[in-house]
Amino acid sequence: RGKRAFIAGVADDNGYGWAIAKSLAAAGAEILVGTWVPALNIFESSLRRGKFDESRKLPDGSLMEITKVYPLDAVYDKPEDVPEDVKTNKRYSGSSNWTVQEVVEAVKQDFGSIDILVHSLANGPEVSKPLLETSRKGYLAAVSASSGASISLTAGASERIIPGYGGGMSSAKAALESDTRVLAFEAGRKHKIRVNTISAGPLRSRAAKAIGFIDMMIDYSFANAPVMRELTAEDIGNAAAFLASPLASAITGAVVYVDNGLNAMGVGV
Ligand code: NAD
């Protein structure tokens, strides 16, 4: 059979998760996605109503099929971890089995196993605050939602100063990159699983718009990167498909830059 992929962090057709799903589907993988619980209804109804049909188109003209959409909140491991106000929140109470462990169990029951796991989610409740003014709660929330996994998405803000990328998100990405290395060792030895992260350049996704200066970052990147071209979600999708494929069988523990080379610049031009 073809490979089966689970992509966590798809809730519309604008972000990196969607583009990764498409590249994997184009390469023949079966697609399962994990969608943040509060975004589930609108995502599923948009899918059903055909709102994404244009962007579901694969290079061969067929439409990407999503075999199953799982509600997911990556911040909670098991039902006991969910606070009462979340449990009773009406955006959550309509769905069930959305903690990480429950989703793992559900996927196991439905499909037995997966071959590819993609973490394409982030949430920094205080992302627009400088780190200096970030609360412990906001910081821990950012680290909790934004690090972990097998292929993940990181950002240059983990290693260089990006003013405005606050709320502990730079810290979360630094943790993610370190975890990528350590997990590559542990999962590699134990299960022969490869673990990599893509350090992506700026994209006008829903999450990025919440940061507030994404258009400035896109312009800056275009003007200063070695390759002057628009960075697309598809660039990241294709890199993810490559990393998940046997073409990358010797690549693990890596931070792969997919940013038109911006990371290599020392100063702006
Ligand atoms: P996006 O909005 O498409 O994806 C983020 C997703 O995370 C959303 O679908 C949201 O519903 C989901 N999410 C948030 N909290 C969650 C939780 N607790 N449980 C489950 N899902 C949750 O935006 P994106 O920019 O494509 O983000 C994907 C990844 O790419 C993130 O890790 C982001 O940090 C990273 N990234 C983005 C950029 C950029 O410029 N857009 C640059 C570098 C890295």
XYZ file of C-alpha atoms and ligand atoms in Angstrom:
313
model
C 0.000 0.000 0.000
C 0.997 3.661 -0.293
C 2.222 5.555 2.727
C -0.256 6.922 5.221
C 0.352 10.406 6.626
C -1.168 12.219 9.598
C -0.856 15.991 9.390
C -1.659 17.863 12.584
C -2.564 21.536 12.120
C -4.791 21.841 9.067
C -7.853 24.079 9.433
C -8.001 25.919 6.103
C -6.337 25.881 2.694
C -3.876 28.730 3.344
C -1.309 27.285 5.712
C 1.733 25.064 5.471
C -0.175 22.004 6.723
C -2.552 22.080 3.760
C 0.324 22.454 1.271
C 2.206 19.557 2.880
C -0.927 17.395 2.683
C -1.201 18.205 -1.013
C 2.429 17.400 -1.818
C 2.172 14.125 0.088
C -1.112 13.291 -1.674
C 0.441 14.101 -5.049
C 3.210 11.627 -4.181
C 0.582 8.959 -3.518
C 0.159 9.110 0.253
C -3.144 8.623 2.031
C -4.027 11.751 4.006
C -5.403 11.990 7.548
C -5.517 15.370 9.254
C -5.826 16.635 12.815
C -7.823 19.852 13.067
C -7.907 22.133 16.093
C -11.247 21.494 17.841
C -12.526 25.102 17.755
C -11.836 25.235 13.988
C -13.312 21.812 13.192
C -16.882 22.753 12.222
C -15.977 25.466 9.793
C -13.200 23.371 8.230
C -15.410 20.328 7.751
C -18.357 22.297 6.422
C -16.115 24.226 4.014
C -14.681 20.923 2.791
C -18.168 19.478 2.349
C -19.509 22.545 0.595
C -16.668 22.401 -1.932
C -15.083 25.665 -0.797
C -11.614 24.111 -1.038
C -12.162 22.229 -4.305
C -10.073 24.653 -6.343
C -7.143 24.290 -3.939
C -7.615 20.527 -3.638
C -6.447 20.160 -7.244
C -3.339 18.016 -7.625
C -0.873 18.274 -10.518
C -2.565 15.350 -12.307
C -5.934 17.142 -12.189
C -7.501 14.916 -9.524
C -8.672 16.324 -6.174
C -6.837 15.585 -2.940
C -8.899 13.233 -0.788
C -8.715 13.577 2.972
C -9.595 10.120 4.255
C -10.487 11.353 7.729
C -10.472 14.555 9.759
C -9.766 14.068 13.476
C -10.571 16.780 15.992
C -7.377 17.494 17.965
C -6.106 19.772 20.677
C -2.384 19.134 20.914
C -2.093 20.875 24.267
C -3.806 18.034 26.156
C -2.515 14.469 26.360
C -5.528 12.826 27.987
C -9.072 13.741 29.112
C -7.947 14.235 32.735
C -5.693 17.084 31.561
C -8.549 19.127 30.132
C -9.702 21.956 32.402
C -13.409 22.252 33.179
C -13.894 25.536 31.292
C -12.515 23.989 28.105
C -14.511 20.782 28.539
C -17.751 22.718 28.853
C -16.894 25.329 26.201
C -19.427 24.872 23.440
C -16.777 24.900 20.733
C -15.333 21.781 22.395
C -18.295 19.983 23.899
C -19.677 19.004 20.473
C -16.621 16.852 19.712
C -15.024 14.001 21.594
C -11.774 12.035 21.785
C -9.598 14.977 20.770
C -6.737 14.751 23.278
C -3.436 13.523 21.836
C -3.643 10.051 23.364
C -7.246 9.585 22.282
C -6.423 10.611 18.714
C -3.523 8.141 18.691
C -5.913 5.406 19.833
C -8.563 6.390 17.275
C -6.064 6.369 14.402
C -4.734 3.017 15.579
C -8.239 1.608 15.680
C -9.199 3.044 12.283
C -6.012 2.348 10.356
C -3.575 0.335 12.472
C -0.582 2.581 11.855
C 0.784 5.615 10.055
C 4.060 6.101 8.185
C 4.452 9.875 8.270
C 3.646 12.339 11.054
C 3.659 16.079 10.415
C 3.376 18.719 13.157
C 2.242 21.926 11.487
C 0.691 23.812 14.340
C 1.582 26.594 16.673
C -0.179 28.785 19.151
C 1.366 31.636 21.086
C -1.435 33.395 22.958
C 0.931 36.287 23.688
C 2.835 36.272 20.383
C 2.340 40.002 19.940
C 3.961 40.769 23.327
C 7.746 41.044 23.680
C 9.356 38.128 25.527
C 10.266 40.514 28.338
C 6.573 41.121 29.005
C 5.354 37.574 28.409
C 3.573 35.878 31.294
C 4.609 32.432 32.527
C 1.237 31.135 31.409
C 1.608 32.552 27.883
C 5.174 31.294 27.598
C 4.316 27.770 28.696
C 1.281 27.725 26.399
C 3.503 28.622 23.440
C 6.014 25.895 24.258
C 3.246 23.378 24.916
C 1.455 23.833 21.567
C 4.397 24.627 19.383
C 7.083 21.990 20.000
C 7.151 18.119 19.541
C 6.963 15.572 16.408
C 8.401 13.896 13.211
C 8.383 16.542 10.534
C 7.641 19.923 12.024
C 7.756 23.576 11.088
C 10.159 25.920 12.779
C 11.207 29.512 12.179
C 14.432 31.482 12.013
C 13.364 33.347 15.150
C 14.721 30.381 17.154
C 18.326 31.371 16.473
C 18.270 35.037 15.509
C 16.438 38.020 16.856
C 13.127 38.684 15.107
C 11.589 41.629 16.948
C 7.829 41.118 17.182
C 7.862 37.298 17.295
C 7.084 37.281 20.988
C 5.143 35.466 23.647
C 7.738 32.713 23.973
C 7.294 31.610 20.350
C 11.021 32.079 19.659
C 11.683 29.905 22.731
C 9.165 27.300 21.544
C 10.906 27.074 18.162
C 14.322 26.749 19.830
C 12.933 23.889 21.946
C 11.459 22.316 18.820
C 14.802 22.343 17.012
C 16.618 20.855 19.974
C 13.899 18.229 20.391
C 14.244 17.376 16.690
C 17.865 16.348 17.293
C 17.289 14.423 20.505
C 14.158 12.702 19.173
C 16.017 11.808 15.969
C 18.497 9.915 18.128
C 15.972 8.266 20.416
C 13.351 7.406 17.779
C 16.072 6.478 15.306
C 17.677 3.962 17.645
C 14.433 2.608 18.989
C 12.167 2.573 15.919
C 14.309 3.580 12.889
C 12.121 6.682 12.638
C 13.625 9.840 11.135
C 12.816 13.223 12.682
C 13.394 16.527 10.898
C 12.132 20.074 11.035
C 11.645 22.592 8.236
C 12.649 26.150 9.003
C 10.200 27.925 6.763
C 10.276 31.470 5.486
C 7.276 33.744 5.984
C 3.821 32.859 4.619
C 0.585 34.827 5.010
C -1.259 32.027 6.867
C -4.010 32.479 9.391
C -1.564 31.918 12.254
C 0.983 34.328 10.789
C -1.576 37.100 10.361
C -2.149 36.940 14.112
C 1.478 37.962 14.686
C 0.807 41.275 13.002
C 3.926 41.960 10.916
C 3.814 39.132 8.399
C 3.577 41.409 5.345
C 6.687 43.260 6.472
C 8.515 39.907 6.898
C 7.445 38.766 3.435
C 8.695 42.022 1.876
C 11.925 41.873 3.889
C 12.523 38.282 2.889
C 11.850 38.992 -0.778
C 14.201 41.964 -0.786
C 17.035 40.310 1.144
C 17.060 36.574 0.377
C 19.618 35.257 -2.122
C 16.845 34.047 -4.412
C 14.383 36.851 -5.117
C 11.150 34.970 -5.615
C 7.878 34.678 -3.777
C 7.995 31.857 -1.220
C 4.935 29.633 -1.573
C 3.334 27.099 0.751
C 3.999 24.601 -2.032
C 7.776 25.107 -1.623
C 7.433 23.887 1.956
C 4.982 21.123 0.987
C 7.431 19.728 -1.545
C 10.330 19.841 0.893
C 8.204 17.983 3.451
C 7.270 15.329 0.879
C 10.953 14.920 0.049
C 11.921 14.611 3.726
C 9.163 12.043 4.296
C 10.217 10.019 1.248
C 12.933 7.375 0.808
C 14.914 10.005 -1.151
C 15.781 11.412 2.276
C 16.539 8.093 3.995
C 19.819 9.359 5.438
C 18.487 12.728 6.613
C 17.489 12.916 10.262
C 17.914 15.336 13.137
C 18.131 18.152 10.600
C 16.822 21.684 10.474
C 16.156 22.136 6.754
C 15.850 25.751 5.629
C 13.142 26.374 3.057
C 13.350 30.146 2.919
C 14.918 31.159 -0.402
C 18.212 31.185 1.534
C 17.416 34.120 3.818
C 19.054 32.333 6.788
C 22.423 32.495 5.074
C 22.463 36.302 4.952
C 24.437 38.211 7.566
C 22.946 41.639 6.945
C 20.082 42.987 4.879
C 20.840 44.596 1.517
P -1.905 27.805 10.058
O -2.838 28.763 10.710
O -2.274 27.262 8.736
O -1.591 26.550 10.984
C -1.574 26.558 12.369
C -2.619 25.543 12.820
O -2.433 25.240 14.194
C -4.042 26.045 12.656
O -4.741 25.143 11.816
C -4.601 25.989 14.077
O -5.956 25.633 14.085
C -3.710 24.921 14.688
N -3.627 24.896 16.156
C -3.346 25.904 17.017
N -3.349 25.451 18.279
C -3.627 24.131 18.235
C -3.765 23.110 19.209
N -3.634 23.369 20.509
N -4.049 21.859 18.798
C -4.192 21.574 17.481
N -4.068 22.494 16.509
C -3.791 23.762 16.880
O -0.501 28.581 9.993
P 0.954 28.171 9.477
O 1.711 29.457 9.479
O 0.910 27.379 8.250
O 1.533 27.297 10.666
C 2.006 25.977 10.530
C 3.388 25.848 11.167
O 4.322 26.600 10.383
C 3.480 26.411 12.595
O 4.301 25.572 13.368
C 4.173 27.755 12.359
O 4.837 28.216 13.513
C 5.134 27.362 11.259
N 5.769 28.470 10.536
C 5.007 29.421 9.913
C 5.618 30.464 9.242
C 4.783 31.514 8.532
O 5.322 32.572 8.153
N 3.504 31.288 8.294
C 7.019 30.555 9.186
C 7.783 29.569 9.812
C 7.144 28.544 10.488
